[in-house]
């Protein structure tokens, strides 16, 4: 993995910068809006994100599966942005229509807010497809710049609106939607993807292949976000406001793990199937080590700074973070397993685990939210994420012939990792008097 170090460092910097911008933005929003206002804004964004995640037809998974055929690569590249804009526009129209249909029910935001959020769906779909191609092309630095630039612009806009007294639920949603345009511009201008005349035949093939995986993708998204809809319907916008802040903070623990998955993605496709299994297992072992360290650091840091930064109204989010972080980290560490299963091009092993975990999540949320509110929601999410990874581990072992223990770090790897962490801490003079 040594040859990936510069890419890992750059993507780590980009992701860290993005998360810092996200935290700053969340502080600005939390200080300007009460939990109820944050909950309303987040629900509008969640509807738009649902349109993205349920309407993308799993094209990015089809891109990944087809990438093994080098003859398809140039056309997959040139198709990504036009296909994303077209599919995204259709998804936005469907989301707005459903918003009109369910207007005034289950504490849903008003239609003006939903339309504003859904305006970002076509751009977001273009970013989704284009980023996947950029990573498959091993141009991770471009993906990092796109992500970081968008986050900086979004944060600066929110700060400017906050200073001028113009920060409202609607303006927060509008800035969120517009931020996708920044990412898409960077991906195209910096040659992360090539925008060309689309190949309609390959576009149809890509969509058709994606649809084979789409039940799994839709279930995976609902696994991550159905809790927000259920919490909103069963407990109201205030609980949503606090819970979604906890989710944002818990996802800080994914930083190093997600970056490692991104910069090593192409390695899983450069080798043949047998070598890919060995590479995947090795990647997962390192990600488990990164995940454990990240989880501990996140829980400690959030408990120390949450109330001073966000105010006493959001104090309950600290407990929620502690319940959410184990599941979030485990889900991130399992990403290479998902990529390996995609390479095998067997839709069943991608779809079934996600559907099963979704059923577990919905059932537990329906049982625990009325009793424990947002805490029950967090517990249900972590249990469901764990069940998803358990299925993926079983399928990986069966298809690769490698035992599940090969995914656990060896004592040598753990020692090497902890030694490196200590060396870095000493280099930063942590815990020393100055």
XYZ file of C-alpha atoms in Angstrom:
434
model
C 0.000 0.000 0.000
C 3.057 2.278 0.179
C 2.616 3.575 -3.364
C -0.826 4.865 -2.342
C 0.478 7.032 0.485
C 0.525 10.398 -1.380
C -3.024 9.846 -2.624
C -4.157 8.762 0.825
C -2.609 11.846 2.439
C -4.172 14.214 -0.107
C -7.620 12.630 0.108
C -7.355 12.619 3.889
C -6.574 16.349 3.806
C -9.459 16.969 1.396
C -11.917 14.933 3.443
C -10.719 16.519 6.670
C -11.128 19.967 5.165
C -14.578 19.028 3.909
C -15.606 17.770 7.327
C -14.235 20.872 9.036
C -16.295 23.001 6.653
C -19.303 20.802 7.377
C -18.864 21.163 11.123
C -18.497 24.943 10.804
C -21.610 25.062 8.638
C -23.545 22.928 11.126
C -22.506 25.264 13.954
C -23.682 28.301 11.974
C -27.010 26.610 11.222
C -27.465 25.371 14.806
C -26.796 28.848 16.213
C -29.199 30.494 13.753
C -31.980 27.894 13.828
C -33.571 26.030 16.770
C -33.696 22.208 16.656
C -37.131 22.437 15.014
C -35.747 24.629 12.212
C -32.766 22.361 11.674
C -35.129 19.396 11.549
C -37.289 21.078 8.873
C -34.237 21.970 6.758
C -32.822 18.482 7.106
C -36.088 16.835 6.083
C -36.183 18.858 2.850
C -32.586 17.866 2.128
C -33.382 14.246 3.018
C -36.223 14.155 0.467
C -33.841 15.449 -2.230
C -31.172 12.989 -1.136
C -33.775 10.240 -1.337
C -34.476 11.266 -4.931
C -30.737 10.989 -5.616
C -30.253 7.696 -3.861
C -33.425 5.951 -4.985
C -33.392 7.410 -8.493
C -29.762 6.854 -9.511
C -30.633 3.404 -10.924
C -27.359 2.087 -9.435
C -25.508 3.380 -12.484
C -22.326 3.935 -10.464
C -22.375 0.260 -9.470
C -22.842 -0.706 -13.111
C -19.925 1.580 -14.021
C -17.785 -0.237 -11.466
C -18.842 -3.671 -12.727
C -18.235 -2.708 -16.398
C -14.897 -1.023 -15.691
C -13.130 -4.394 -15.741
C -13.645 -4.359 -19.534
C -11.090 -1.787 -20.696
C -12.898 -1.313 -23.989
C -15.862 0.265 -22.192
C -13.849 2.772 -20.166
C -13.690 5.779 -22.545
C -17.420 5.650 -23.242
C -18.340 5.112 -19.595
C -16.292 8.226 -18.895
C -17.943 10.447 -21.513
C -21.415 9.159 -20.609
C -21.197 9.922 -16.892
C -22.181 13.611 -16.735
C -24.928 13.672 -19.425
C -26.431 10.486 -18.050
C -26.331 11.874 -14.522
C -28.084 15.103 -15.473
C -30.796 13.254 -17.394
C -31.499 10.610 -14.757
C -31.325 13.269 -12.031
C -33.886 15.486 -13.726
C -36.328 12.581 -13.947
C -35.752 11.710 -10.282
C -36.357 15.337 -9.225
C -39.684 15.461 -11.075
C -40.838 12.270 -9.362
C -39.796 13.591 -5.937
C -41.682 16.865 -6.427
C -44.770 14.980 -7.585
C -44.654 12.777 -4.485
C -44.177 15.891 -2.352
C -47.398 17.315 -3.776
C -49.170 14.013 -3.189
C -48.155 13.787 0.487
C -48.292 17.504 1.244
C -49.235 18.215 4.867
C -48.710 14.637 6.061
C -46.103 13.100 8.454
C -44.581 16.511 9.304
C -43.235 16.935 5.760
C -41.791 20.373 4.729
C -43.786 22.666 2.451
C -43.615 22.264 -1.324
C -41.565 25.437 -1.917
C -38.786 24.062 0.254
C -38.952 20.667 -1.459
C -38.742 22.197 -4.948
C -35.687 24.204 -3.894
C -33.968 21.098 -2.551
C -34.876 19.001 -5.593
C -33.312 21.593 -7.905
C -29.979 20.160 -6.791
C -30.860 16.574 -7.698
C -29.754 16.624 -11.391
C -26.455 18.267 -10.436
C -25.992 15.841 -7.571
C -26.608 12.866 -9.863
C -23.984 14.190 -12.270
C -21.534 14.523 -9.371
C -22.311 10.972 -8.197
C -21.601 9.347 -11.563
C -18.646 11.599 -12.376
C -16.951 11.072 -9.000
C -17.175 7.305 -9.384
C -15.513 7.487 -12.812
C -12.870 9.850 -11.433
C -11.968 7.338 -8.710
C -11.963 4.430 -11.157
C -9.590 6.452 -13.363
C -7.324 6.742 -10.313
C -7.612 10.548 -10.296
C -8.370 10.786 -6.619
C -6.822 14.240 -6.311
C -9.500 15.670 -8.603
C -12.263 14.020 -6.573
C -10.699 15.522 -3.467
C -10.579 19.019 -4.935
C -14.204 18.795 -6.076
C -15.371 17.725 -2.639
C -13.299 20.299 -0.758
C -14.104 23.252 -3.033
C -17.828 22.595 -2.808
C -17.678 22.382 0.999
C -15.678 25.627 1.276
C -18.089 27.530 -0.977
C -21.108 26.164 0.899
C -19.654 27.066 4.295
C -18.638 30.584 3.226
C -22.104 31.234 1.803
C -23.756 30.120 5.049
C -21.421 32.270 7.127
C -22.139 35.279 4.909
C -25.870 34.696 5.228
C -25.540 34.312 8.987
C -23.563 37.541 9.350
C -26.076 39.482 7.256
C -29.080 38.024 9.087
C -30.386 36.275 5.967
C -29.898 32.718 7.169
C -33.272 30.981 7.049
C -34.415 27.432 6.469
C -34.977 28.225 2.772
C -31.555 29.831 2.192
C -29.780 26.911 3.874
C -31.558 24.500 1.523
C -30.805 26.688 -1.514
C -27.089 26.811 -0.689
C -27.023 23.037 -0.234
C -28.581 22.488 -3.666
C -26.257 24.976 -5.388
C -23.115 23.417 -3.881
C -23.407 20.461 -6.264
C -22.761 22.809 -9.193
C -19.352 23.637 -7.717
C -18.368 19.963 -7.431
C -19.477 19.209 -10.976
C -17.541 22.170 -12.365
C -14.312 21.033 -10.687
C -14.715 17.412 -11.829
C -15.137 18.472 -15.448
C -12.668 21.370 -15.638
C -9.894 19.455 -13.841
C -10.286 16.439 -16.160
C -11.682 14.099 -13.560
C -14.188 13.088 -16.226
C -14.521 13.804 -19.934
C -17.762 15.409 -21.081
C -18.495 14.190 -24.567
C -21.223 12.974 -26.840
C -23.014 10.209 -24.950
C -23.114 6.671 -26.280
C -26.820 5.906 -25.964
C -26.392 2.182 -26.468
C -23.873 1.893 -23.641
C -26.053 4.197 -21.532
C -28.935 1.735 -21.906
C -26.640 -1.202 -21.091
C -25.314 0.635 -18.028
C -28.797 1.472 -16.765
C -30.032 -2.055 -17.393
C -27.103 -3.548 -15.502
C -27.525 -1.008 -12.728
C -31.162 -1.968 -12.304
C -30.059 -5.500 -11.434
C -28.297 -4.054 -8.393
C -30.783 -1.309 -7.681
C -32.953 -3.098 -5.151
C -29.811 -3.481 -3.046
C -28.778 0.150 -3.559
C -32.242 1.426 -2.682
C -32.304 -0.780 0.406
C -28.812 0.430 1.393
C -29.954 4.048 1.159
C -33.157 3.401 3.076
C -31.063 1.572 5.645
C -29.152 4.827 6.176
C -32.057 7.284 6.000
C -35.340 5.517 6.724
C -34.654 6.210 10.392
C -34.919 9.965 9.742
C -38.325 9.595 8.078
C -39.595 7.329 10.847
C -38.239 9.579 13.587
C -39.832 12.616 11.942
C -43.212 10.875 11.703
C -43.155 9.324 15.179
C -41.307 11.939 17.260
C -41.338 15.264 15.383
C -38.877 17.756 13.917
C -37.112 18.611 17.200
C -35.910 15.021 17.666
C -34.889 14.983 14.003
C -32.853 18.152 14.487
C -30.866 16.670 17.383
C -30.544 13.202 15.831
C -29.306 14.444 12.467
C -26.668 16.575 14.170
C -25.512 13.414 15.959
C -25.378 11.587 12.613
C -23.267 14.395 11.125
C -20.828 14.242 14.033
C -20.728 10.435 14.116
C -19.770 10.409 10.450
C -16.555 12.224 11.357
C -15.341 8.781 12.413
C -15.529 7.699 8.749
C -12.898 10.167 7.579
C -9.743 8.028 7.443
C -11.667 4.813 6.679
C -13.528 6.229 3.673
C -10.406 7.873 2.281
C -8.497 4.601 2.470
C -11.348 2.852 0.636
C -11.333 5.492 -2.117
C -7.598 5.524 -2.805
C -7.391 1.729 -2.866
C -10.491 1.141 -5.028
C -8.550 0.835 -8.281
C -6.235 -1.794 -6.714
C -9.186 -4.149 -6.360
C -9.795 -3.956 -10.107
C -6.192 -4.033 -11.313
C -5.675 -7.613 -10.124
C -7.385 -10.802 -11.272
C -10.222 -12.217 -9.210
C -8.024 -14.369 -6.953
C -5.544 -11.609 -6.218
C -8.416 -9.145 -5.786
C -9.736 -11.207 -2.860
C -6.344 -11.083 -1.140
C -6.058 -7.336 -1.788
C -9.589 -6.783 -0.475
C -8.869 -8.689 2.739
C -5.687 -6.715 3.294
C -7.489 -3.406 2.738
C -10.252 -4.390 5.179
C -7.719 -5.269 7.890
C -6.152 -1.837 7.707
C -9.582 -0.209 7.638
C -10.628 -2.047 10.806
C -7.588 -0.624 12.606
C -8.290 2.869 11.307
C -11.948 2.503 12.254
C -11.348 1.527 15.873
C -8.966 4.446 16.388
C -11.352 6.857 14.646
C -14.350 5.688 16.682
C -12.624 6.239 20.009
C -11.283 9.638 18.986
C -14.692 10.790 17.714
C -16.645 9.829 20.833
C -14.139 11.522 23.143
C -13.886 14.694 21.040
C -17.656 15.104 20.578
C -18.397 14.665 24.285
C -15.887 17.432 25.063
C -16.909 20.079 22.534
C -20.553 19.524 21.630
C -22.275 21.768 24.181
C -19.773 24.658 23.963
C -20.045 24.747 20.168
C -23.706 23.967 19.542
C -25.416 25.056 22.738
C -27.386 23.265 25.444
C -30.348 22.685 23.112
C -28.283 20.021 21.312
C -26.638 18.438 24.396
C -28.491 15.145 23.881
C -26.619 14.513 20.639
C -23.515 13.382 22.564
C -25.192 10.181 23.765
C -26.532 9.499 20.288
C -23.044 9.770 18.787
C -21.763 7.070 21.151
C -24.535 4.721 19.958
C -24.088 5.560 16.264
C -20.300 5.496 15.843
C -19.753 1.697 16.061
C -22.241 1.040 13.273
C -20.990 3.925 11.119
C -17.370 2.770 11.312
C -18.277 -0.863 10.687
C -20.304 0.127 7.627
C -17.383 2.113 6.213
C -14.875 -0.677 6.853
C -17.078 -3.016 4.813
C -16.946 -0.932 1.621
C -14.163 -3.026 -0.004
C -16.284 -6.139 0.532
C -19.123 -4.502 -1.384
C -16.743 -3.545 -4.220
C -15.425 -7.110 -4.393
C -18.943 -8.540 -4.583
C -19.759 -6.061 -7.360
C -16.762 -7.282 -9.318
C -18.210 -10.787 -9.192
C -21.284 -9.330 -10.985
C -23.743 -11.421 -8.969
C -26.614 -9.154 -8.040
C -28.048 -11.501 -5.416
C -25.079 -11.124 -3.080
C -25.342 -7.334 -3.325
C -29.124 -7.049 -3.000
C -30.038 -9.619 -0.327
C -27.843 -8.283 2.520
C -29.133 -4.725 2.072
C -32.767 -5.801 1.942
C -32.394 -7.918 5.060
C -30.658 -5.130 6.981
C -33.382 -2.689 5.900
C -36.102 -4.934 7.302
C -34.179 -5.183 10.583
C -33.758 -1.400 10.690
C -37.408 -0.531 10.031
C -38.684 -3.134 12.493
C -36.365 -1.993 15.274
C -37.089 1.696 14.646
C -40.825 1.101 14.781
C -40.336 -0.747 18.079
C -37.755 1.491 19.777
C -38.617 5.065 18.696
C -41.953 5.216 20.579
C -40.187 3.983 23.718
C -36.796 5.724 23.577
C -37.055 8.354 20.843
C -33.794 9.275 19.108
C -31.745 6.896 21.301
C -33.841 3.972 20.068
C -33.309 5.199 16.522
C -29.514 5.187 17.008
C -29.516 1.690 18.522
C -31.640 0.346 15.665
C -29.274 1.822 13.073
C -26.150 0.296 14.602
C -27.743 -3.155 14.889
C -28.926 -3.008 11.265
C -25.519 -1.873 9.950
C -23.882 -4.755 11.812
C -26.257 -7.259 10.231
C -25.419 -5.921 6.747
C -21.674 -6.353 7.279
C -22.199 -9.854 8.687
C -23.948 -10.896 5.458
C -21.214 -9.352 3.308
C -18.502 -11.149 5.258
C -20.265 -14.482 4.755
C -20.652 -13.943 0.991
C -17.065 -12.738 0.646
C -15.777 -15.857 2.404
C -17.862 -18.158 0.215
C -16.908 -16.499 -3.079
C -13.221 -15.929 -2.325
C -12.478 -19.138 -0.442
C -10.870 -17.095 2.325
C -11.980 -17.526 5.921
C -13.592 -14.606 7.734
C -10.604 -14.410 10.085
C -8.498 -13.084 7.219
C -10.462 -9.827 7.576
C -9.254 -9.288 11.147
C -5.936 -7.492 11.719
C -3.048 -9.700 12.775
C -1.122 -8.953 15.952
C 1.813 -7.804 13.824
C -0.374 -5.376 11.880
C -1.983 -4.067 15.077
C 1.422 -3.549 16.682
C 2.749 -1.793 13.604
C -0.331 0.438 13.498
C -0.211 1.427 17.181
C 3.528 2.062 16.938
C 2.958 4.378 14.006
C 0.170 6.232 15.851
C 2.388 6.726 18.874
C 5.235 7.971 16.704
C 2.931 10.499 15.055
C 1.646 11.664 18.444
C 5.182 12.127 19.731
C 5.951 14.105 16.585
C 3.093 16.436 17.439
C 4.363 16.706 21.062
C 0.952 15.610 22.362
C 0.790 15.542 26.145
C 4.055 17.385 26.619
C 4.502 20.596 28.491
C 5.748 23.500 26.394
